PDB file of C-alpha atoms in Angstrom:
ATOM      1  CA  MET A   1      34.746 -22.628   1.962  1.00  0.00           C
ATOM      2  CA  LYS A   2      32.796 -20.519   4.451  1.00  0.00           C
ATOM      3  CA  ASP A   3      35.445 -21.063   7.122  1.00  0.00           C
ATOM      4  CA  ILE A   4      38.254 -20.086   4.735  1.00  0.00           C
ATOM      5  CA  GLU A   5      36.406 -16.921   3.688  1.00  0.00           C
ATOM      6  CA  ARG A   6      35.859 -16.057   7.359  1.00  0.00           C
ATOM      7  CA  PHE A   7      39.552 -16.605   8.093  1.00  0.00           C
ATOM      8  CA  ILE A   8      40.584 -14.332   5.218  1.00  0.00           C
ATOM      9  CA  THR A   9      38.178 -11.646   6.423  1.00  0.00           C
ATOM     10  CA  GLY A  10      39.623 -12.086   9.899  1.00  0.00           C
ATOM     11  CA  PHE A  11      43.142 -11.612   8.564  1.00  0.00           C
ATOM     12  CA  ARG A  12      42.094  -8.373   6.908  1.00  0.00           C
ATOM     13  CA  ARG A  13      40.839  -7.116  10.287  1.00  0.00           C
ATOM     14  CA  PHE A  14      44.060  -8.288  11.935  1.00  0.00           C
ATOM     15  CA  ARG A  15      46.145  -6.478   9.337  1.00  0.00           C
ATOM     16  CA  GLU A  16      44.132  -3.300   9.815  1.00  0.00           C
ATOM     17  CA  ASP A  17      44.426  -3.507  13.619  1.00  0.00           C
ATOM     18  CA  TYR A  18      48.133  -4.338  13.742  1.00  0.00           C
ATOM     19  CA  PHE A  19      49.549  -2.783  10.583  1.00  0.00           C
ATOM     20  CA  GLY A  20      47.038  -0.113   9.593  1.00  0.00           C
ATOM     21  CA  SER A  21      47.956   2.654  12.027  1.00  0.00           C
ATOM     22  CA  GLU A  22      50.986   4.900  12.094  1.00  0.00           C
ATOM     23  CA  TYR A  23      52.274   2.946  15.103  1.00  0.00           C
ATOM     24  CA  SER A  24      52.281  -0.783  14.425  1.00  0.00           C
ATOM     25  CA  PRO A  25      52.655  -3.211  17.347  1.00  0.00           C
ATOM     26  CA  PHE A  26      54.665  -5.306  14.920  1.00  0.00           C
ATOM     27  CA  GLU A  27      57.253  -2.587  14.380  1.00  0.00           C
ATOM     28  CA  HIS A  28      59.544  -3.902  17.133  1.00  0.00           C
ATOM     29  CA  LEU A  29      58.609  -7.529  16.390  1.00  0.00           C
ATOM     30  CA  LYS A  30      60.138  -7.200  12.941  1.00  0.00           C
ATOM     31  CA  GLN A  31      63.522  -7.230  14.673  1.00  0.00           C
ATOM     32  CA  GLY A  32      62.863 -10.574  16.427  1.00  0.00           C
ATOM     33  CA  GLN A  33      61.021 -12.113  19.345  1.00  0.00           C
ATOM     34  CA  THR A  34      61.809 -11.842  23.049  1.00  0.00           C
ATOM     35  CA  PRO A  35      59.027 -13.677  24.924  1.00  0.00           C
ATOM     36  CA  LYS A  36      59.690 -14.457  28.577  1.00  0.00           C
ATOM     37  CA  THR A  37      57.098 -17.225  28.799  1.00  0.00           C
ATOM     38  CA  MET A  38      56.560 -20.510  26.984  1.00  0.00           C
ATOM     39  CA  ILE A  39      53.173 -22.255  27.089  1.00  0.00           C
ATOM     40  CA  ILE A  40      52.703 -25.916  26.225  1.00  0.00           C
ATOM     41  CA  ALA A  41      49.002 -26.287  25.479  1.00  0.00           C
ATOM     42  CA  CYS A  42      46.587 -28.766  23.963  1.00  0.00           C
ATOM     43  CA  SER A  43      45.652 -28.686  20.272  1.00  0.00           C
ATOM     44  CA  ASP A  44      41.970 -28.505  21.302  1.00  0.00           C
ATOM     45  CA  SER A  45      40.277 -25.728  19.324  1.00  0.00           C
ATOM     46  CA  ARG A  46      38.636 -24.363  22.485  1.00  0.00           C
ATOM     47  CA  VAL A  47      41.878 -23.800  24.363  1.00  0.00           C
ATOM     48  CA  ASP A  48      43.940 -21.150  22.603  1.00  0.00           C
ATOM     49  CA  PRO A  49      46.592 -19.976  25.109  1.00  0.00           C
ATOM     50  CA  ALA A  50      46.882 -16.494  23.590  1.00  0.00           C
ATOM     51  CA  ILE A  51      43.117 -15.935  23.830  1.00  0.00           C
ATOM     52  CA  LEU A  52      42.860 -17.410  27.342  1.00  0.00           C
ATOM     53  CA  THR A  53      45.636 -15.148  28.628  1.00  0.00           C
ATOM     54  CA  ASN A  54      44.634 -12.109  26.540  1.00  0.00           C
ATOM     55  CA  CYS A  55      48.154 -11.919  25.106  1.00  0.00           C
ATOM     56  CA  ALA A  56      49.400  -9.891  22.169  1.00  0.00           C
ATOM     57  CA  PRO A  57      51.691 -11.185  19.409  1.00  0.00           C
ATOM     58  CA  GLY A  58      55.188 -11.675  20.768  1.00  0.00           C
ATOM     59  CA  ASP A  59      54.100 -12.233  24.393  1.00  0.00           C
ATOM     60  CA  ILE A  60      54.299 -16.024  24.511  1.00  0.00           C
ATOM     61  CA  PHE A  61      56.225 -18.786  22.761  1.00  0.00           C
ATOM     62  CA  SER A  62      53.727 -21.611  22.406  1.00  0.00           C
ATOM     63  CA  VAL A  63      53.675 -25.285  21.488  1.00  0.00           C
ATOM     64  CA  ARG A  64      50.429 -27.199  21.071  1.00  0.00           C
ATOM     65  CA  ASN A  65      49.952 -30.946  20.836  1.00  0.00           C
ATOM     66  CA  VAL A  66      47.454 -33.635  21.765  1.00  0.00           C
ATOM     67  CA  ALA A  67      46.815 -33.424  25.532  1.00  0.00           C
ATOM     68  CA  ASN A  68      49.594 -30.828  26.123  1.00  0.00           C
ATOM     69  CA  MET A  69      52.139 -33.558  26.814  1.00  0.00           C
ATOM     70  CA  VAL A  70      55.868 -33.121  27.421  1.00  0.00           C
ATOM     71  CA  PRO A  71      57.862 -36.275  26.621  1.00  0.00           C
ATOM     72  CA  PRO A  72      60.842 -37.181  28.797  1.00  0.00           C
ATOM     73  CA  PHE A  73      64.341 -36.220  27.673  1.00  0.00           C
ATOM     74  CA  GLU A  74      65.672 -38.652  25.052  1.00  0.00           C
ATOM     75  CA  GLU A  75      68.712 -38.647  22.818  1.00  0.00           C
ATOM     76  CA  ASN A  76      67.677 -41.080  20.108  1.00  0.00           C
ATOM     77  CA  GLY A  77      67.261 -40.460  16.400  1.00  0.00           C
ATOM     78  CA  GLY A  78      63.558 -39.653  16.487  1.00  0.00           C
ATOM     79  CA  HIS A  79      61.872 -36.427  15.511  1.00  0.00           C
ATOM     80  CA  HIS A  80      61.401 -34.558  18.775  1.00  0.00           C
ATOM     81  CA  GLY A  81      59.200 -31.563  18.024  1.00  0.00           C
ATOM     82  CA  VAL A  82      58.339 -30.625  21.608  1.00  0.00           C
ATOM     83  CA  SER A  83      61.925 -31.154  22.756  1.00  0.00           C
ATOM     84  CA  ALA A  84      63.232 -28.956  19.932  1.00  0.00           C
ATOM     85  CA  ALA A  85      60.790 -26.200  20.879  1.00  0.00           C
ATOM     86  CA  LEU A  86      61.847 -26.474  24.514  1.00  0.00           C
ATOM     87  CA  GLU A  87      65.513 -26.222  23.553  1.00  0.00           C
ATOM     88  CA  PHE A  88      64.870 -23.148  21.427  1.00  0.00           C
ATOM     89  CA  ALA A  89      62.734 -21.430  24.077  1.00  0.00           C
ATOM     90  CA  VAL A  90      65.081 -22.148  26.993  1.00  0.00           C
ATOM     91  CA  CYS A  91      68.547 -22.097  25.438  1.00  0.00           C
ATOM     92  CA  HIS A  92      68.072 -19.461  22.739  1.00  0.00           C
ATOM     93  CA  LEU A  93      65.189 -17.238  23.831  1.00  0.00           C
ATOM     94  CA  GLY A  94      65.963 -17.541  27.529  1.00  0.00           C
ATOM     95  CA  VAL A  95      62.355 -17.793  28.701  1.00  0.00           C
ATOM     96  CA  GLU A  96      61.837 -17.381  32.435  1.00  0.00           C
ATOM     97  CA  HIS A  97      58.574 -19.334  32.750  1.00  0.00           C
ATOM     98  CA  ILE A  98      57.212 -22.543  31.229  1.00  0.00           C
ATOM     99  CA  ILE A  99      53.494 -23.207  31.668  1.00  0.00           C
ATOM    100  CA  VAL A 100      51.921 -26.588  30.967  1.00  0.00           C
ATOM    101  CA  LEU A 101      48.302 -25.712  30.217  1.00  0.00           C
ATOM    102  CA  GLY A 102      45.823 -28.579  30.403  1.00  0.00           C
ATOM    103  CA  HIS A 103      42.045 -28.472  30.334  1.00  0.00           C
ATOM    104  CA  SER A 104      38.824 -30.309  31.093  1.00  0.00           C
ATOM    105  CA  GLN A 105      37.063 -32.474  28.474  1.00  0.00           C
ATOM    106  CA  CYS A 106      40.417 -33.326  26.864  1.00  0.00           C
ATOM    107  CA  GLY A 107      39.924 -35.749  23.981  1.00  0.00           C
ATOM    108  CA  GLY A 108      43.430 -37.175  24.257  1.00  0.00           C
ATOM    109  CA  ILE A 109      43.019 -38.021  27.934  1.00  0.00           C
ATOM    110  CA  ASN A 110      39.530 -39.388  27.279  1.00  0.00           C
ATOM    111  CA  ALA A 111      40.951 -41.746  24.649  1.00  0.00           C
ATOM    112  CA  LEU A 112      43.750 -42.740  27.028  1.00  0.00           C
ATOM    113  CA  MET A 113      41.331 -43.600  29.835  1.00  0.00           C
ATOM    114  CA  LYS A 114      39.035 -45.547  27.493  1.00  0.00           C
ATOM    115  CA  GLY A 115      41.907 -47.285  25.722  1.00  0.00           C
ATOM    116  CA  SER A 116      40.567 -46.152  22.354  1.00  0.00           C
ATOM    117  CA  CYS A 117      43.490 -44.133  20.991  1.00  0.00           C
ATOM    118  CA  GLY A 118      44.270 -44.076  17.288  1.00  0.00           C
ATOM    119  CA  CYS A 119      42.557 -44.688  13.969  1.00  0.00           C
ATOM    120  CA  LYS A 120      42.382 -47.842  11.910  1.00  0.00           C
ATOM    121  CA  GLY A 121      45.739 -48.113  10.212  1.00  0.00           C
ATOM    122  CA  GLY A 122      47.078 -45.256  12.377  1.00  0.00           C
ATOM    123  CA  GLY A 123      48.381 -45.514  15.882  1.00  0.00           C
ATOM    124  CA  PHE A 124      50.105 -42.137  16.162  1.00  0.00           C
ATOM    125  CA  ILE A 125      47.781 -41.020  18.964  1.00  0.00           C
ATOM    126  CA  SER A 126      48.314 -44.275  20.885  1.00  0.00           C
ATOM    127  CA  ARG A 127      52.080 -43.924  20.732  1.00  0.00           C
ATOM    128  CA  TRP A 128      51.928 -40.275  21.700  1.00  0.00           C
ATOM    129  CA  MET A 129      49.497 -40.789  24.570  1.00  0.00           C
ATOM    130  CA  SER A 130      51.626 -43.625  25.949  1.00  0.00           C
ATOM    131  CA  ILE A 131      53.610 -40.794  27.563  1.00  0.00           C
ATOM    132  CA  ALA A 132      50.660 -40.345  29.922  1.00  0.00           C
ATOM    133  CA  ILE A 133      50.209 -44.000  30.898  1.00  0.00           C
ATOM    134  CA  PRO A 134      51.771 -43.389  34.351  1.00  0.00           C
ATOM    135  CA  ALA A 135      49.114 -40.710  34.976  1.00  0.00           C
ATOM    136  CA  ARG A 136      46.350 -43.129  33.984  1.00  0.00           C
ATOM    137  CA  GLU A 137      47.738 -45.880  36.214  1.00  0.00           C
ATOM    138  CA  ARG A 138      48.031 -43.492  39.149  1.00  0.00           C
ATOM    139  CA  VAL A 139      44.417 -42.369  38.825  1.00  0.00           C
ATOM    140  CA  LEU A 140      43.051 -45.905  38.485  1.00  0.00           C
ATOM    141  CA  ALA A 141      45.062 -46.967  41.542  1.00  0.00           C
ATOM    142  CA  GLU A 142      44.018 -44.004  43.690  1.00  0.00           C
ATOM    143  CA  LEU A 143      40.410 -43.630  42.490  1.00  0.00           C
ATOM    144  CA  PRO A 144      39.315 -47.138  41.477  1.00  0.00           C
ATOM    145  CA  ASP A 145      35.700 -46.695  42.573  1.00  0.00           C
ATOM    146  CA  LYS A 146      35.058 -43.244  41.133  1.00  0.00           C
ATOM    147  CA  GLY A 147      33.063 -42.568  37.997  1.00  0.00           C
ATOM    148  CA  PRO A 148      34.659 -42.013  34.579  1.00  0.00           C
ATOM    149  CA  GLU A 149      34.066 -38.242  34.651  1.00  0.00           C
ATOM    150  CA  LEU A 150      35.931 -37.759  37.921  1.00  0.00           C
ATOM    151  CA  GLN A 151      38.669 -40.165  36.830  1.00  0.00           C
ATOM    152  CA  GLN A 152      39.147 -38.237  33.590  1.00  0.00           C
ATOM    153  CA  ARG A 153      39.452 -34.907  35.418  1.00  0.00           C
ATOM    154  CA  ALA A 154      41.977 -36.454  37.785  1.00  0.00           C
ATOM    155  CA  ALA A 155      43.911 -37.887  34.828  1.00  0.00           C
ATOM    156  CA  GLU A 156      43.924 -34.528  33.039  1.00  0.00           C
ATOM    157  CA  GLN A 157      45.517 -32.960  36.094  1.00  0.00           C
ATOM    158  CA  ALA A 158      47.848 -35.895  36.728  1.00  0.00           C
ATOM    159  CA  ALA A 159      49.097 -35.611  33.136  1.00  0.00           C
ATOM    160  CA  ILE A 160      50.009 -31.964  33.770  1.00  0.00           C
ATOM    161  CA  ILE A 161      52.027 -32.993  36.825  1.00  0.00           C
ATOM    162  CA  LEU A 162      53.707 -35.745  34.807  1.00  0.00           C
ATOM    163  CA  SER A 163      54.685 -33.225  32.122  1.00  0.00           C
ATOM    164  CA  LEU A 164      56.169 -30.951  34.798  1.00  0.00           C
ATOM    165  CA  GLU A 165      58.236 -33.894  36.024  1.00  0.00           C
ATOM    166  CA  ASN A 166      59.323 -34.689  32.466  1.00  0.00           C
ATOM    167  CA  LEU A 167      60.446 -31.094  31.971  1.00  0.00           C
ATOM    168  CA  LEU A 168      62.969 -31.588  34.773  1.00  0.00           C
ATOM    169  CA  SER A 169      64.454 -34.578  32.933  1.00  0.00           C
ATOM    170  CA  PHE A 170      65.959 -32.084  30.455  1.00  0.00           C
ATOM    171  CA  PRO A 171      69.339 -31.208  32.008  1.00  0.00           C
ATOM    172  CA  TRP A 172      69.375 -27.606  30.795  1.00  0.00           C
ATOM    173  CA  ILE A 173      65.885 -27.058  32.237  1.00  0.00           C
ATOM    174  CA  ASP A 174      66.731 -28.692  35.556  1.00  0.00           C
ATOM    175  CA  GLU A 175      69.879 -26.571  35.861  1.00  0.00           C
ATOM    176  CA  ARG A 176      68.031 -23.305  35.245  1.00  0.00           C
ATOM    177  CA  VAL A 177      65.233 -24.243  37.653  1.00  0.00           C
ATOM    178  CA  SER A 178      67.819 -25.066  40.334  1.00  0.00           C
ATOM    179  CA  ARG A 179      69.503 -21.677  39.808  1.00  0.00           C
ATOM    180  CA  GLY A 180      66.179 -19.830  40.033  1.00  0.00           C
ATOM    181  CA  GLU A 181      66.395 -18.662  36.417  1.00  0.00           C
ATOM    182  CA  LEU A 182      63.366 -20.636  35.241  1.00  0.00           C
ATOM    183  CA  THR A 183      60.029 -21.374  36.915  1.00  0.00           C
ATOM    184  CA  LEU A 184      57.628 -24.162  35.920  1.00  0.00           C
ATOM    185  CA  HIS A 185      53.856 -23.847  36.232  1.00  0.00           C
ATOM    186  CA  GLY A 186      50.995 -26.309  35.832  1.00  0.00           C
ATOM    187  CA  TRP A 187      47.670 -24.728  34.850  1.00  0.00           C
ATOM    188  CA  TYR A 188      44.286 -26.383  34.311  1.00  0.00           C
ATOM    189  CA  PHE A 189      41.474 -24.642  32.447  1.00  0.00           C
ATOM    190  CA  ASP A 190      37.990 -25.757  33.506  1.00  0.00           C
ATOM    191  CA  LEU A 191      35.874 -25.252  30.382  1.00  0.00           C
ATOM    192  CA  ALA A 192      32.540 -25.679  32.161  1.00  0.00           C
ATOM    193  CA  ALA A 193      33.261 -23.336  35.074  1.00  0.00           C
ATOM    194  CA  GLY A 194      35.405 -20.859  33.140  1.00  0.00           C
ATOM    195  CA  GLU A 195      38.083 -21.110  35.822  1.00  0.00           C
ATOM    196  CA  LEU A 196      41.852 -21.408  35.705  1.00  0.00           C
ATOM    197  CA  LEU A 197      43.553 -23.579  38.316  1.00  0.00           C
ATOM    198  CA  ASP A 198      47.223 -23.541  39.288  1.00  0.00           C
ATOM    199  CA  TYR A 199      49.108 -26.567  40.587  1.00  0.00           C
ATOM    200  CA  ALA A 200      50.448 -25.962  44.092  1.00  0.00           C
ATOM    201  CA  PRO A 201      53.166 -28.601  44.665  1.00  0.00           C
ATOM    202  CA  GLU A 202      53.401 -27.858  48.388  1.00  0.00           C
ATOM    203  CA  GLN A 203      49.726 -28.744  48.842  1.00  0.00           C
ATOM    204  CA  GLY A 204      49.727 -31.385  46.096  1.00  0.00           C
ATOM    205  CA  ARG A 205      46.581 -30.001  44.488  1.00  0.00           C
ATOM    206  CA  PHE A 206      45.248 -27.553  41.906  1.00  0.00           C
ATOM    207  CA  GLU A 207      43.865 -24.279  43.271  1.00  0.00           C
ATOM    208  CA  VAL A 208      41.681 -21.709  41.521  1.00  0.00           C
ATOM    209  CA  LEU A 209      43.537 -18.581  40.416  1.00  0.00           C
ATOM    210  CA  ARG A 210      41.659 -15.440  41.437  1.00  0.00           C
TER     211      ARG A 210
END
């Protein structure tokens, strides 16, 4: 119950900060949202995209899932939560940027590399992380003699690149990127170093953002 009490106390502070003054930052947000950026981030409790980017409410449209994965475009009868969020952000909100935000020490990627996804009687994580199998195979092929720590870091970054590629499989994303109306970004947050890296496709590597 201590966590719940802390959360309620935190909400009271939030309400005082955002609703307590004569001018409320939420005054214009009551009319709707107009974010220009979507961030697809990991569910990891240490990697909150709004905190990492020092954003205010209404600045970003965010989706969080295990290992910040974007599935490829599919038109079957499944429940496509990430795809639905992408459609809403791109086709209805008209975002101009999509950021795939990965990070070091990712539990989903660790499970993928160790082949230990899922719980007994579960399997949801295994099915979800199967999206990233091409990233795992690429790392094992290119870095077969490296240690598990380096392989995991490489897989975390390769999964970001894979998600960027999967974004372009959505026709309405590919069209907007081609017209220069939408830009895709791959970011990697290094928890240990406190650094943010940006994927530079021309160089084929992640570079520290200064």
